[in-house]
Amino acid sequence: MLGRFISPGHYAELLGSGRQSGSRMLECDPGLLAGRYNRQPFPFTHRLAGNTDFALPRLFELCRRMDPRQIQYRIGEIPGDAHFDSTFERYREGLSLADALDRFEERRAYVVIYNPELDPEYQTVIEGVLAEIAAYTEPFDPVMTWYSTYIFLSTRDAVTPYHMDREMNFLFQVRGTKRVQLWDPADQDVMTDQQKDLLLSHVGERPTFKESFEAKAQTFDLQAGMGVHHPFIAPHRVYTGSEVSVTLAVTYRTHGSDIWTDAHKFNAKLRGIGWRPRPVGSNPTLDRWKSATMGLTRRARSVLWSAPPEPT
Ligand SMILES: [Fe+2]
């Protein structure tokens, strides 16, 4: 699995350093945070644009020294309704990683660095940003349990097709411009309860885009120094502007999102035997009970069959 679990001790350290951070990198509007966090997207500002760790030559060096399995690349300009999960294989067109880095703009490349925090030179800055997110979000959504980050390097007009991820995100625009469109994950037209149960259970394809969604998009035009928060499983689509773009995504899970994830998995199992379960989010006590039951099932399975527990 990508990313890294966060132990209680690690979370306490993150909170401590995020609260004390003298050189604050992230600025969230308190009203937007309190009113919209994890329900609706909201913009924020940051100071990563001037950080030399995110200059293109340093990021190319990082790509060259990281495990090649941590780097994905393709040509940038693809249809906005392309199938998200297969874009890297489908739109590579003979491009090699060396080509993509050496002739980045000429080849109109799009490169994703998975988990730059694994690199010792990047771990400090990435965990510094994560610590500030932890400090901001703790009053509303305490205890981070997992995180994973990505750096997106894209040439002009690159597209990230419509899709949704199984966690929350703070997306930082570091260089260039991006148009980020997000959809309300609670909108039943956009994703039904059944689709969400299956998405979190990794069953079948992710829900796809329909033309009728277009008018419902919330659009954020990001410049360097701006960012946007993605609520849990909020569908999104991203267009790069007319110049080279660098973007950092800090994705994470919390106790709260782990409960939702388990409750969706529980519901998917009930659907498998023909039941119509109460939607996740409609009864928090019931969601916690479903999550506890899934946890017991995982522990029982690992004891009885000595199998590794199912990932949460
Ligand atoms: Fe995404």
Coordinates of C-alpha atoms and ligand atoms in Angstrom, one line a residue:
M1 CA 0.0 0.0 0.0
L2 CA 1.2 3.5 -0.7
G3 CA 1.7 5.9 2.1
R4 CA 2.5 5.4 5.8
F5 CA 0.4 4.7 8.9
I6 CA 0.7 7.3 11.6
S7 CA 1.1 5.9 15.2
P8 CA -0.4 7.8 18.2
G9 CA 3.1 8.9 19.1
H10 CA 3.8 10.1 15.6
Y11 CA 0.5 12.0 15.6
A12 CA 1.4 13.7 18.9
E13 CA 4.7 14.8 17.5
L14 CA 3.1 16.1 14.4
L15 CA 0.5 18.1 16.4
G16 CA 3.3 19.5 18.7
S17 CA 5.4 20.7 15.8
G18 CA 2.4 21.9 13.8
R19 CA 1.2 24.1 16.7
Q20 CA 4.7 25.5 17.4
S21 CA 5.7 26.0 13.7
G22 CA 7.4 29.4 13.7
S23 CA 7.7 29.5 9.9
R24 CA 4.1 28.7 9.1
M25 CA 3.7 27.4 5.5
L26 CA -0.1 27.0 5.5
E27 CA -2.7 29.6 6.1
C28 CA -6.3 28.5 6.5
D29 CA -9.2 30.9 7.1
P30 CA -10.7 29.9 10.5
G31 CA -14.2 30.5 9.3
L32 CA -13.8 28.4 6.1
L33 CA -12.1 25.7 8.1
A34 CA -14.9 25.5 10.7
G35 CA -17.7 25.8 8.3
R36 CA -16.5 23.7 5.4
Y37 CA -13.8 21.2 6.5
N38 CA -14.5 17.7 5.2
R39 CA -17.9 18.7 3.9
Q40 CA -17.2 21.2 1.1
P41 CA -14.0 22.3 -0.6
F42 CA -12.4 25.6 0.4
P43 CA -9.3 27.6 -0.7
F44 CA -6.3 28.3 1.4
T45 CA -2.9 30.0 0.9
H46 CA 0.6 28.7 1.5
R47 CA 4.3 29.7 1.3
L48 CA 5.7 26.7 -0.6
A49 CA 6.1 28.6 -3.8
G50 CA 9.4 30.1 -2.7
N51 CA 10.8 26.9 -1.3
T52 CA 13.8 25.7 -3.3
D53 CA 12.9 22.0 -2.6
F54 CA 10.1 22.5 -5.2
A55 CA 12.2 24.1 -7.9
L56 CA 12.1 22.0 -11.1
P57 CA 15.8 21.0 -11.3
R58 CA 15.7 19.7 -7.7
L59 CA 12.5 17.8 -8.4
F60 CA 14.0 16.2 -11.5
E61 CA 17.0 15.2 -9.4
L62 CA 14.6 13.6 -6.9
C63 CA 12.9 11.7 -9.8
R64 CA 16.3 10.4 -10.9
R65 CA 17.3 9.1 -7.5
M66 CA 14.0 7.6 -6.3
D67 CA 12.9 4.0 -6.9
P68 CA 11.5 4.1 -10.5
R69 CA 8.4 2.4 -9.2
Q70 CA 7.6 5.6 -7.3
I71 CA 7.5 7.7 -10.5
Q72 CA 4.7 7.6 -13.0
Y73 CA 4.7 9.6 -16.3
R74 CA 2.7 10.1 -19.5
I75 CA 2.0 12.8 -22.0
G76 CA 0.1 15.6 -20.5
E77 CA -2.8 16.5 -22.8
I78 CA -5.4 13.8 -22.6
P79 CA -9.3 13.9 -22.7
G80 CA -10.9 15.2 -19.5
D81 CA -13.2 12.1 -19.5
A82 CA -10.3 9.6 -20.0
H83 CA -10.4 6.5 -17.7
F84 CA -8.4 7.7 -14.7
D85 CA -6.9 4.4 -13.5
S86 CA -5.3 3.5 -16.9
T87 CA -4.0 6.9 -18.1
F88 CA -0.4 6.2 -17.3
E89 CA -0.2 3.0 -19.5
R90 CA -2.5 4.3 -22.2
Y91 CA -1.0 7.8 -22.8
R92 CA 2.7 7.1 -22.6
E93 CA 3.3 7.0 -26.4
G94 CA 6.8 5.7 -26.3
L95 CA 7.9 8.3 -23.7
S96 CA 10.7 7.1 -21.4
L97 CA 11.3 8.6 -17.9
A98 CA 14.6 10.0 -19.1
D99 CA 12.9 11.6 -22.1
A100 CA 10.1 13.0 -19.9
L101 CA 12.7 14.6 -17.6
D102 CA 15.3 15.7 -20.2
R103 CA 12.8 17.2 -22.6
F104 CA 10.0 17.9 -20.2
E105 CA 8.3 20.8 -21.9
E106 CA 9.1 19.6 -25.5
R107 CA 7.6 16.2 -24.9
R108 CA 4.6 17.8 -23.1
A109 CA 5.2 15.4 -20.2
Y110 CA 3.2 14.8 -17.0
V111 CA 5.2 13.3 -14.1
V112 CA 3.9 12.2 -10.7
I113 CA 6.3 11.5 -7.8
Y114 CA 4.7 9.1 -5.4
N115 CA 5.6 9.5 -1.7
P116 CA 8.5 12.1 -1.9
E117 CA 8.5 11.9 1.9
L118 CA 10.4 8.6 1.5
D119 CA 13.4 10.7 0.4
P120 CA 15.5 11.9 3.4
E121 CA 16.0 15.3 1.8
Y122 CA 12.2 15.8 1.4
Q123 CA 10.9 14.2 4.5
T124 CA 11.4 17.3 6.7
V125 CA 9.5 19.7 4.5
I126 CA 6.7 17.2 3.7
E127 CA 6.1 16.3 7.3
G128 CA 6.3 20.0 8.2
V129 CA 3.4 20.6 6.0
L130 CA 1.5 17.6 7.3
A131 CA 2.1 18.8 10.9
E132 CA 0.5 22.1 10.1
I133 CA -2.5 20.3 8.5
A134 CA -2.7 18.2 11.7
A135 CA -2.7 21.3 13.9
Y136 CA -5.4 23.0 11.8
T137 CA -7.7 20.0 11.5
E138 CA -7.4 18.5 15.0
P139 CA -10.3 20.5 16.6
F140 CA -12.7 19.1 13.9
D141 CA -11.2 15.8 12.9
P142 CA -8.7 14.6 15.5
V143 CA -6.1 11.8 15.1
M144 CA -4.5 11.3 11.7
T145 CA -4.0 7.6 11.1
W146 CA -2.3 7.5 7.6
Y147 CA -0.8 9.8 5.0
S148 CA 0.6 9.8 1.5
T149 CA 1.9 12.6 -0.6
Y150 CA 2.4 13.2 -4.3
I151 CA 4.1 15.9 -6.4
F152 CA 2.7 16.5 -9.8
L153 CA 4.9 18.1 -12.5
S154 CA 3.0 19.0 -15.6
T155 CA 3.4 20.9 -18.8
R156 CA 0.8 23.3 -20.3
D157 CA -2.7 22.0 -20.8
A158 CA -2.3 18.7 -18.9
V159 CA -5.4 17.1 -17.6
T160 CA -6.1 14.9 -14.6
P161 CA -9.4 13.2 -15.5
Y162 CA -12.5 13.0 -13.3
H163 CA -12.0 10.6 -10.3
M164 CA -12.3 10.4 -6.6
D165 CA -9.8 9.2 -4.0
R166 CA -10.4 7.3 -0.7
E167 CA -9.2 10.0 1.6
M168 CA -8.9 13.7 2.3
N169 CA -6.5 16.1 0.6
F170 CA -4.9 19.5 0.9
L171 CA -3.7 20.4 -2.7
F172 CA -0.9 23.0 -2.9
Q173 CA -0.3 24.9 -6.1
V174 CA 3.5 25.7 -6.0
R175 CA 4.2 26.9 -9.6
G176 CA 2.0 27.8 -12.5
T177 CA -1.7 27.7 -12.6
K178 CA -4.4 25.0 -12.3
R179 CA -8.2 24.9 -12.6
V180 CA -9.5 22.4 -10.0
Q181 CA -13.1 21.3 -10.2
L182 CA -14.7 19.5 -7.3
W183 CA -18.1 17.9 -6.8
D184 CA -20.1 17.4 -3.6
P185 CA -19.6 13.8 -2.4
A186 CA -23.0 13.9 -0.6
D187 CA -24.9 14.7 -3.9
Q188 CA -26.8 11.5 -4.8
D189 CA -26.7 12.4 -8.5
V190 CA -22.9 12.5 -8.4
M191 CA -22.4 9.3 -6.3
T192 CA -25.1 7.1 -5.0
D193 CA -24.8 5.4 -1.6
Q194 CA -24.2 2.1 -3.3
Q195 CA -21.4 3.5 -5.5
K196 CA -19.7 4.9 -2.4
D197 CA -20.0 1.6 -0.6
L198 CA -18.4 -0.2 -3.5
L199 CA -15.7 2.5 -4.0
L200 CA -14.5 2.1 -0.4
S201 CA -14.6 -1.7 -0.8
H202 CA -12.4 -1.5 -3.9
V203 CA -15.2 -3.4 -5.8
G204 CA -15.5 -2.5 -9.5
E205 CA -14.6 0.7 -11.3
R206 CA -14.7 4.1 -9.7
P207 CA -17.9 6.1 -10.5
T208 CA -17.6 7.9 -13.8
F209 CA -18.4 11.4 -15.1
K210 CA -21.7 12.3 -16.7
E211 CA -22.4 15.5 -18.7
S212 CA -25.1 16.4 -16.2
F213 CA -22.4 16.9 -13.5
E214 CA -20.8 19.8 -15.4
A215 CA -23.1 22.6 -14.0
K216 CA -22.6 21.3 -10.4
A217 CA -18.8 21.7 -10.4
Q218 CA -17.2 24.0 -7.8
T219 CA -14.3 25.6 -9.6
F220 CA -11.1 26.9 -8.0
D221 CA -8.6 28.7 -10.2
L222 CA -5.3 28.2 -8.4
Q223 CA -2.1 30.3 -8.8
A224 CA 1.2 29.6 -7.1
G225 CA 0.7 30.1 -3.4
M226 CA -2.9 28.9 -3.4
G227 CA -4.5 25.6 -2.6
V228 CA -7.8 23.8 -2.1
H229 CA -9.0 21.3 0.4
H230 CA -10.7 18.2 -0.9
P231 CA -13.3 16.6 1.4
F232 CA -13.3 12.8 1.9
I233 CA -13.9 11.0 -1.5
A234 CA -14.9 14.3 -3.2
P235 CA -14.8 13.8 -7.0
H236 CA -12.4 16.1 -8.9
R237 CA -10.9 17.0 -12.2
V238 CA -7.8 19.2 -12.8
Y239 CA -6.7 21.2 -15.8
T240 CA -3.1 22.7 -15.9
G241 CA -2.9 26.3 -17.3
S242 CA -0.6 27.6 -20.0
E243 CA 2.7 27.1 -18.3
V244 CA 4.7 24.5 -16.4
S245 CA 3.0 23.5 -13.1
V246 CA 4.2 22.0 -9.8
T247 CA 1.6 20.8 -7.3
L248 CA 1.9 19.0 -4.0
A249 CA -1.0 16.8 -2.8
V250 CA -1.0 15.9 0.9
T251 CA -3.6 13.1 1.3
Y252 CA -4.5 11.6 4.7
R253 CA -7.0 9.6 6.8
T254 CA -8.2 10.1 10.3
H255 CA -10.1 8.1 12.9
G256 CA -13.3 9.7 11.5
S257 CA -12.6 8.8 7.9
D258 CA -11.5 5.3 9.0
I259 CA -14.9 4.8 10.6
W260 CA -16.7 5.9 7.4
T261 CA -14.5 3.6 5.3
D262 CA -15.2 0.6 7.5
A263 CA -19.0 1.5 7.6
H264 CA -19.0 1.6 3.7
K265 CA -17.3 -1.8 3.6
F266 CA -19.8 -3.2 6.1
N267 CA -22.7 -1.8 3.9
A268 CA -21.1 -3.4 0.8
K269 CA -21.1 -6.8 2.5
L270 CA -24.8 -6.3 3.4
R271 CA -25.6 -5.4 -0.2
G272 CA -23.8 -8.5 -1.3
I273 CA -26.5 -10.6 0.5
G274 CA -29.4 -8.5 -0.9
W275 CA -29.9 -6.0 1.9
R276 CA -30.3 -2.2 1.6
P277 CA -28.3 -0.8 4.5
R278 CA -28.7 2.6 6.1
P279 CA -26.4 5.1 4.3
V280 CA -23.1 6.0 5.9
G281 CA -23.3 9.4 7.6
S282 CA -27.0 9.1 8.4
N283 CA -26.4 7.7 11.9
P284 CA -22.9 8.2 13.5
T285 CA -23.5 5.7 16.3
L286 CA -24.4 3.0 13.7
D287 CA -21.4 3.9 11.6
R288 CA -19.1 3.4 14.7
W289 CA -20.8 0.1 15.4
K290 CA -20.3 -1.1 11.8
S291 CA -16.7 0.0 11.9
A292 CA -16.1 -1.8 15.3
T293 CA -17.7 -4.9 13.7
M294 CA -15.4 -4.7 10.7
G295 CA -12.4 -4.3 13.1
L296 CA -13.4 -7.4 15.1
T297 CA -13.8 -9.4 11.9
R298 CA -10.3 -8.4 10.7
R299 CA -8.8 -9.4 14.1
A300 CA -10.7 -12.7 14.2
R301 CA -9.6 -13.5 10.7
S302 CA -5.9 -12.7 11.5
V303 CA -6.1 -14.9 14.6
L304 CA -8.0 -17.8 13.1
W305 CA -6.2 -18.0 9.8
S306 CA -2.9 -16.3 10.7
A307 CA -3.6 -14.0 7.7
P308 CA -2.5 -10.4 7.6
P309 CA -5.4 -8.1 8.6
E310 CA -7.3 -6.5 5.8
P311 CA -6.1 -3.0 5.1
T312 CA -8.4 -0.3 6.4
Ligands
FE1 FE -7.1 12.8 -7.0

